[in-house]
Coordinates of C-alpha atoms in Angstrom, one line a residue:
X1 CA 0.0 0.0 0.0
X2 CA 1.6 2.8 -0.7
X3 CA 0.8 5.9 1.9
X4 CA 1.4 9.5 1.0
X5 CA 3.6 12.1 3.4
X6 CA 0.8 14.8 3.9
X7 CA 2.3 18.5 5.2
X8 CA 0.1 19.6 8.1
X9 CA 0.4 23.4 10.0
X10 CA -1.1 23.3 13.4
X11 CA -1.7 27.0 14.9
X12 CA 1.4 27.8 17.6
X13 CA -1.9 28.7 19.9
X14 CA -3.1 25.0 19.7
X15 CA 0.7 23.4 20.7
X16 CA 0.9 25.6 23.4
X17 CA -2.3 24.7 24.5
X18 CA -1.9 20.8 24.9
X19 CA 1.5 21.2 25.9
X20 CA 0.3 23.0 28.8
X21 CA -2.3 20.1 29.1
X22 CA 0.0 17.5 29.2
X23 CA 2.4 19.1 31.6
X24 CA -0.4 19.2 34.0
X25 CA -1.3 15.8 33.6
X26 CA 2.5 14.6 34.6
X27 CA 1.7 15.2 38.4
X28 CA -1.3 12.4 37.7
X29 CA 0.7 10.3 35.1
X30 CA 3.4 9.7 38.1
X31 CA 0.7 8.8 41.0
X32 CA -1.2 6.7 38.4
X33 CA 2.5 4.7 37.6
X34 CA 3.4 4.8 41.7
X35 CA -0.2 3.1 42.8
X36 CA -0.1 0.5 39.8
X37 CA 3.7 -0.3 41.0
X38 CA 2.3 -0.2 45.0
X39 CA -0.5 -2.7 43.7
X40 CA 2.0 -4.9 41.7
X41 CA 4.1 -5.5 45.1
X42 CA 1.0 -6.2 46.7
X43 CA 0.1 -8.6 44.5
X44 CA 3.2 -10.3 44.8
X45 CA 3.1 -10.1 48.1
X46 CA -0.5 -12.1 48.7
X47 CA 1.0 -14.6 46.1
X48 CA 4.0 -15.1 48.0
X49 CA 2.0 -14.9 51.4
X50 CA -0.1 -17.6 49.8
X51 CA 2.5 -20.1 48.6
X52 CA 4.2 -20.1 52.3
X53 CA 0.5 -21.0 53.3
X54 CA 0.3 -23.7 51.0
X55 CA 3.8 -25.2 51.5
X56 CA 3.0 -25.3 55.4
X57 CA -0.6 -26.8 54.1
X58 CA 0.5 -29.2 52.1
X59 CA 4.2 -30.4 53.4
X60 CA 3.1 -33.5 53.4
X61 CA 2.3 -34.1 50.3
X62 CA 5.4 -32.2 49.1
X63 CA 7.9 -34.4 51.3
X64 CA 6.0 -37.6 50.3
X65 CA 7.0 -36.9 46.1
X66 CA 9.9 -39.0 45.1
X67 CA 12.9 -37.9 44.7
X68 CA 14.5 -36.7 41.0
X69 CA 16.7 -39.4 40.2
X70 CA 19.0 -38.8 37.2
X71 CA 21.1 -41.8 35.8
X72 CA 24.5 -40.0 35.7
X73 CA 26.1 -37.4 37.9
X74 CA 27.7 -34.3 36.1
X75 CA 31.2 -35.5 36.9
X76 CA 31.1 -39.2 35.5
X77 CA 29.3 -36.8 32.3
X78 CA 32.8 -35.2 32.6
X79 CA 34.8 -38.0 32.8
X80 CA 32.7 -40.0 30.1
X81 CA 33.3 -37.2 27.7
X82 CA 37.2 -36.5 28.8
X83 CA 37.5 -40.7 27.8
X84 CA 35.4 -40.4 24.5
X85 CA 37.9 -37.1 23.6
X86 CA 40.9 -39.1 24.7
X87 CA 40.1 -42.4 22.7
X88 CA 39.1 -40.3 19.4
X89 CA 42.8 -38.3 19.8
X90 CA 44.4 -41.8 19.9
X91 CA 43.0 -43.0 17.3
X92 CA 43.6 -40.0 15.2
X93 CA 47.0 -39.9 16.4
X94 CA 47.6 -44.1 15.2
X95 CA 45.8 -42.9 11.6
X96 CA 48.7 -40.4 11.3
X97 CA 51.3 -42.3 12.3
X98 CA 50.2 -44.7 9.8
X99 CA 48.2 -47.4 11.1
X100 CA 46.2 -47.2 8.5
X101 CA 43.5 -49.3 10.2
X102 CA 39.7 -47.8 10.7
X103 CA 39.0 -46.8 14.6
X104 CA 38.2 -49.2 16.9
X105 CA 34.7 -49.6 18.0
X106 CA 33.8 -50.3 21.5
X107 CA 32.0 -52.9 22.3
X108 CA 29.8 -53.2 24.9
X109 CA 29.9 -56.1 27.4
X110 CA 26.9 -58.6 27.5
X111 CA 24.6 -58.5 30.2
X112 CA 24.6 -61.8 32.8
X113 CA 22.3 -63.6 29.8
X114 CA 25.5 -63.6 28.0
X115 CA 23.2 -61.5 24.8
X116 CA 23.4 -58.5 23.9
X117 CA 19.7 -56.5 24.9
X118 CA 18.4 -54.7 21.8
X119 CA 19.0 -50.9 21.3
X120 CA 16.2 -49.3 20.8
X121 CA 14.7 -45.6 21.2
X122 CA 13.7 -44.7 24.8
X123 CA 10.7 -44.2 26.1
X124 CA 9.1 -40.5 25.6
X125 CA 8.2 -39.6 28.9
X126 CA 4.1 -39.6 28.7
X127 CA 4.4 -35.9 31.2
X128 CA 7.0 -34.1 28.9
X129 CA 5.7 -30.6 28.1
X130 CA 3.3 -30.5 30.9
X131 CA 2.5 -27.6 33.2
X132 CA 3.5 -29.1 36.7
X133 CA -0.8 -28.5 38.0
X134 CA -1.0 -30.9 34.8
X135 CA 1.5 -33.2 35.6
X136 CA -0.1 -33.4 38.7
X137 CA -3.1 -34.4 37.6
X138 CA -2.1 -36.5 35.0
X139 CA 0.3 -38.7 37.3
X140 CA -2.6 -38.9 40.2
X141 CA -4.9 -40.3 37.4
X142 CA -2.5 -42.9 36.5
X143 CA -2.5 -44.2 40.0
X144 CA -5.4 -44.5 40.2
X145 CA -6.4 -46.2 37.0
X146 CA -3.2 -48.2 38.2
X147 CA -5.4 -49.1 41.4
X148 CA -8.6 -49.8 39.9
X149 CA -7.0 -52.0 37.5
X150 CA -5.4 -53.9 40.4
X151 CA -8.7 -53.9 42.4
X152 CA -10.7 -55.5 39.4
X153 CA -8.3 -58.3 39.0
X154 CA -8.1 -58.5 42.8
X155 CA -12.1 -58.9 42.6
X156 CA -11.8 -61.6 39.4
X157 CA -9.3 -63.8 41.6
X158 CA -11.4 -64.0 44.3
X159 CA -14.7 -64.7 42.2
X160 CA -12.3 -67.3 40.5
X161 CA -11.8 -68.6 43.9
X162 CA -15.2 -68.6 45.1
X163 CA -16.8 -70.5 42.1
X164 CA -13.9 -73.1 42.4
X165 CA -15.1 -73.1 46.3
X166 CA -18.8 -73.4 45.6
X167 CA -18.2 -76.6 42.9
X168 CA -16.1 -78.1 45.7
X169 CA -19.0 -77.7 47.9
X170 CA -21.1 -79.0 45.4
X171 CA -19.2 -82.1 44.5
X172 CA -19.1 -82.5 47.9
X173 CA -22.8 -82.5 48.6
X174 CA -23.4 -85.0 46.1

C-alpha cells in the first residue's frame, strides 16, 4: 500500500495549548505509575504470602514426592566425555602415524544372559511438556487407573476362587 507524506500546519496557539495540558497531567501520570507499582508489590506479596501458606498446608504431600533421580552425575558426564575425547585423539594420532586401520569400536559387554539387549529408542516420557498443576493431575490419574485396574483383578481372583469353592461344595454334597 503505498501511503502518502501529507504537510500539516497546526496553529502555535493549539501546541501551546496541549503542551500545557499534558504538563499538568505529569503530576497524575506519576501517581497513576506509583499506585499500579504499589498494587504490583501487593500482589506479589498475597502470592508469596499464599505459597508459604500452602507449602506449610500441604508439606506432606510435598515431602512424600519422590525424589529426581538422574542416571548419571555431572562429573562421570565429565569423565565419560574426557575418555570419548581421549580415545578419538588416539585413534587419530595411530591414523597419522600410519596405522592405517579404521577406529576401533567399543563394544559393549553382554549383560549376565550372556546376549546383547536390543538398542532401541527410549521411552518418551508420557508428562514431557506438561504444566507441573497438569503433571499433577495426569500422574494422580495414573495411580489410580493403576489401582482400579489392580482392584478389578483382585475382585476376578477371588470370584475365580469362590466358584472353584462353591463346585467343591457342590461335588461334595453329592
Amino acid at each position: 500500500v503505498a501511503s502518502t507524506v501529507l504537510k500539516r500546519t497546526v496553529a502555535a496557539g493549539t501546541v501551546q495549548e496541549w503542551t500545557k495540558k499534558i504538563e499538568g497531567l505529569e503530576e497524575d501520570v506519576a501517581a497513576i505509575v506509583g499506585d499500579e507499582s504499589v498494587e504490583r508489590e501487593l500482589r506479589m506479596a498475597d502470592m508469596l504470602s499464599a505459597k508459604g501458606d500452602n507449602l506449610q498446608k500441604h508439606r506432606k504431600e510435598i515431602a512424600a514426592r519422590p525424589e529426581a533421580r538422574w542416571i548419571m552425575t555431572n562429573a562421570e558426564k565429565e569423565q565419560l566425555k574426557s575418555q570419548d575425547l581421549q580415545r578419538v585423539k588416539d585413534d587419530e594420532a595411530e591414523l597419522e602415524a600410519g596405522g592405517g586401520e579404521e577406529p576401533k569400536r567399543i563394544e559393549a559387554s553382554a549383560p549376565e544372559g550372556g546376549q546383547n539387549k536390543k538398542k532401541g529408542r527410549k521411552r518418551k516420557n508420557p508428562f514431557y511438556g506438561m504444566a507441573p498443576e497438569e503433571k499433577r493431575a495426569a500422574r494422580l490419574k495414573a495411580d489410580f487407573m493403576a489401582k482400579k485396574k489392580a482392584n478389578q483383578k483382585e475382585r476376578e481372583d477371588d470370584a475365580v476362587i469362590a466358584r472353584a469353592a462353591r463346585r467343591r461344595s457342590k461335588a461334595a454334597r453329592k
